[in-house]
XYZ file of C-alpha atoms in Angstrom:
251
model
C -37.926 50.603 -14.841
C -37.600 48.567 -11.991
C -40.701 46.630 -10.973
C -42.005 47.640 -7.320
C -43.409 44.902 -5.274
C -46.347 45.886 -3.281
C -45.296 45.340 0.407
C -48.714 44.026 1.487
C -47.872 40.977 -0.755
C -44.678 40.123 0.976
C -45.302 38.557 4.469
C -42.894 37.955 7.333
C -40.889 34.357 6.819
C -42.616 31.399 8.125
C -40.057 28.549 8.470
C -42.758 25.791 8.418
C -40.930 22.310 8.070
C -41.575 20.231 4.819
C -42.878 16.805 4.753
C -40.185 16.120 1.969
C -37.725 16.846 4.677
C -39.041 14.116 6.936
C -37.294 10.602 6.357
C -40.164 8.651 8.088
C -42.430 9.462 5.141
C -43.279 6.490 2.840
C -41.197 6.190 0.038
C -44.145 5.939 -2.428
C -45.277 9.544 -1.280
C -41.654 10.707 -2.041
C -41.777 9.413 -5.464
C -45.164 11.229 -6.088
C -44.014 14.389 -4.353
C -40.746 14.593 -6.532
C -42.540 13.884 -9.706
C -44.775 17.130 -8.841
C -41.759 18.908 -8.274
C -40.625 17.903 -11.691
C -43.989 19.344 -13.087
C -43.649 22.467 -11.323
C -40.205 23.281 -12.638
C -41.371 22.425 -16.215
C -44.542 24.482 -16.165
C -43.752 27.316 -13.691
C -40.660 28.504 -14.577
C -38.019 26.649 -12.882
C -36.571 24.514 -15.849
C -36.674 27.830 -18.058
C -34.695 29.792 -15.597
C -32.094 26.962 -15.340
C -32.178 26.470 -19.209
C -31.510 30.168 -20.095
C -28.643 30.331 -17.937
C -26.959 26.922 -19.286
C -27.584 28.215 -22.845
C -25.366 31.262 -21.984
C -22.573 29.155 -20.231
C -22.616 26.573 -23.310
C -22.258 29.319 -25.917
C -18.877 30.225 -24.010
C -17.559 26.702 -24.391
C -14.598 26.615 -26.992
C -14.858 23.816 -29.410
C -12.635 20.801 -28.801
C -12.033 21.988 -25.342
C -11.836 19.646 -22.385
C -15.398 18.568 -20.979
C -17.262 21.081 -19.061
C -18.138 20.055 -15.274
C -21.369 21.061 -13.633
C -22.296 20.372 -9.965
C -26.063 20.305 -9.234
C -26.648 21.052 -5.543
C -29.609 19.538 -3.924
C -30.478 17.856 -7.487
C -33.786 16.250 -6.335
C -34.969 14.035 -9.159
C -32.072 15.101 -11.295
C -34.602 16.402 -13.774
C -32.504 19.526 -14.389
C -29.191 17.835 -15.076
C -31.011 15.797 -17.592
C -31.923 19.459 -19.222
C -28.453 20.496 -19.011
C -27.037 17.146 -20.853
C -29.863 17.577 -23.445
C -28.832 21.413 -24.077
C -25.103 20.235 -24.167
C -25.678 17.576 -26.750
C -27.644 20.136 -28.961
C -24.571 22.212 -28.922
C -21.997 19.592 -29.268
C -20.595 20.602 -26.095
C -19.255 17.668 -23.749
C -20.594 18.168 -20.329
C -20.104 15.885 -17.246
C -22.454 16.760 -14.408
C -22.262 15.651 -10.576
C -25.746 15.540 -9.049
C -25.297 15.972 -4.926
C -28.419 15.569 -2.468
C -28.512 15.114 1.069
C -31.719 12.781 1.320
C -31.217 9.148 0.630
C -34.821 8.458 -0.636
C -34.373 11.448 -2.872
C -31.138 10.082 -4.091
C -32.758 6.867 -4.814
C -35.570 8.508 -6.899
C -32.923 10.266 -8.851
C -30.952 7.028 -9.635
C -34.296 5.430 -10.796
C -34.924 8.401 -12.973
C -31.693 8.938 -14.339
C -30.175 5.587 -14.926
C -29.924 6.502 -18.830
C -27.782 9.230 -18.188
C -24.102 8.264 -18.612
C -22.676 11.746 -17.963
C -24.251 12.099 -14.585
C -22.991 10.842 -11.421
C -25.028 10.946 -8.225
C -23.527 11.275 -4.717
C -24.771 11.848 -0.974
C -23.441 15.141 0.165
C -24.063 18.301 2.429
C -24.639 21.548 0.679
C -22.920 23.363 3.506
C -19.771 21.328 3.197
C -19.374 20.225 -0.321
C -17.140 17.354 -0.760
C -15.131 18.911 -3.457
C -11.811 20.731 -3.648
C -11.549 24.316 -4.385
C -12.073 25.173 -7.983
C -12.662 21.712 -8.800
C -15.868 22.102 -11.133
C -16.693 25.040 -13.858
C -20.263 25.461 -12.646
C -22.460 24.754 -9.881
C -26.383 24.983 -9.508
C -29.094 24.914 -7.071
C -32.800 25.020 -7.640
C -35.535 25.155 -5.034
C -33.263 24.202 -2.060
C -32.513 27.621 -0.613
C -35.671 28.011 1.074
C -34.966 24.806 3.020
C -31.619 26.101 4.449
C -32.682 29.290 6.251
C -30.806 32.665 5.663
C -27.565 31.738 7.193
C -27.522 28.129 5.818
C -27.903 29.882 2.523
C -25.131 32.075 2.876
C -23.164 29.002 4.019
C -24.299 26.957 0.630
C -23.735 30.082 -1.778
C -19.930 30.173 -0.072
C -19.298 26.758 -0.808
C -20.417 27.009 -4.363
C -18.224 29.903 -4.958
C -15.461 27.900 -3.468
C -15.634 24.913 -5.728
C -16.450 26.550 -9.048
C -14.163 28.132 -11.685
C -16.542 29.712 -13.901
C -19.732 30.648 -12.052
C -22.932 29.611 -10.357
C -26.810 29.865 -10.493
C -29.278 29.833 -7.673
C -32.920 29.543 -8.905
C -35.653 29.646 -6.082
C -38.989 31.270 -5.085
C -40.010 34.692 -3.914
C -42.006 34.928 -0.853
C -45.493 36.208 -1.558
C -49.030 35.762 -0.340
C -50.370 35.866 -4.056
C -47.717 32.936 -4.708
C -49.060 30.701 -1.815
C -52.619 31.511 -2.776
C -51.640 30.445 -6.410
C -49.808 27.314 -5.685
C -52.434 25.994 -3.157
C -54.850 26.357 -5.995
C -52.849 24.556 -8.699
C -51.933 21.342 -6.313
C -55.610 21.259 -5.418
C -56.648 21.492 -8.956
C -54.327 19.043 -10.199
C -55.066 16.811 -7.138
C -51.296 16.528 -6.292
C -49.799 14.159 -3.702
C -50.591 15.017 -0.230
C -46.738 16.002 0.570
C -46.927 18.310 -2.485
C -50.209 20.009 -1.194
C -48.526 20.797 2.032
C -45.025 21.638 0.982
C -46.007 23.848 -2.015
C -47.428 26.580 0.107
C -44.902 25.888 2.946
C -42.237 26.410 0.382
C -43.262 29.713 -0.810
C -43.782 31.153 2.843
C -40.307 29.692 3.743
C -38.716 31.535 0.628
C -37.138 34.801 0.528
C -37.859 38.532 -0.601
C -35.913 39.987 -3.356
C -34.007 42.186 -0.845
C -33.046 39.082 1.167
C -31.837 37.351 -1.879
C -29.806 40.329 -2.853
C -28.214 40.341 0.577
C -26.902 36.912 0.539
C -24.073 37.481 -1.989
C -23.051 40.443 0.160
C -22.894 38.437 3.326
C -20.155 36.407 1.628
C -18.210 39.415 0.272
C -19.539 39.502 -3.105
C -21.298 42.787 -4.809
C -24.718 42.244 -5.858
C -25.191 44.031 -9.430
C -21.335 43.705 -10.028
C -20.157 40.268 -8.977
C -23.504 38.765 -8.951
C -26.529 39.749 -10.729
C -30.162 39.045 -9.742
C -32.832 38.163 -12.107
C -36.651 38.130 -11.520
C -38.970 35.774 -13.777
C -42.583 34.637 -14.172
C -44.506 32.803 -11.508
C -42.439 34.306 -8.752
C -38.847 33.049 -9.713
C -35.711 34.589 -8.505
C -32.129 33.858 -9.700
C -28.697 34.885 -8.544
C -26.144 34.232 -11.156
C -22.526 34.586 -10.816
C -20.130 34.550 -13.822
C -16.484 34.677 -12.901
C -13.550 35.870 -14.787
C -10.648 33.416 -13.973
C -6.985 34.519 -14.236
C -6.333 31.234 -16.276
C -9.345 32.311 -18.810
C -11.144 29.048 -17.871
């Protein structure tokens, strides 16, 4: 039975800018806010959604095959590429990860956090014009970024992920809900989160999309929801769009 979401809990989208998108903010605050995002991923379901799909993809890897390649769009602190590389090592699968972000201070923090990861390369780039050739990576992921892009921008980013991947992609973000906003406001106050996080957490929820809006994104780029792309809902207001391709060359 499908879960019916109460209409009163889904407000109209409020596109309030987030402080993390403001380059004039102090770098020390960026670092603290990105550390808060890492904790949110770990404890509020984002890492679990990402890891679940990575395990599926890694199970499909043929022993002795060429290294798999993963692009992480809007990589943030590169915490999820670290998870991907750890899972690949557990399964003895060779994986090379490219972490892309447009924000110089966020990329600086990612470099500080991931200097020990030899199979991760970081670069600055635009999610709407990925600096990669068609079908040049196996998989692409994007977590907690679509709510920054707007609906049209999200569709552009989705089309780019579709273009550059051979095997599939994952989008992992929040569902818009009043109750989610109240929850994250309470949590950030309770843990005494950084001032940027206290502002951006609730703003992220109200900038996010409804389940119906997420389902409309694949259709906007010519893919069929439920057939070409599946939508999965998880705890803590998480929504995932998952694309598994069937390539003619079997890759």
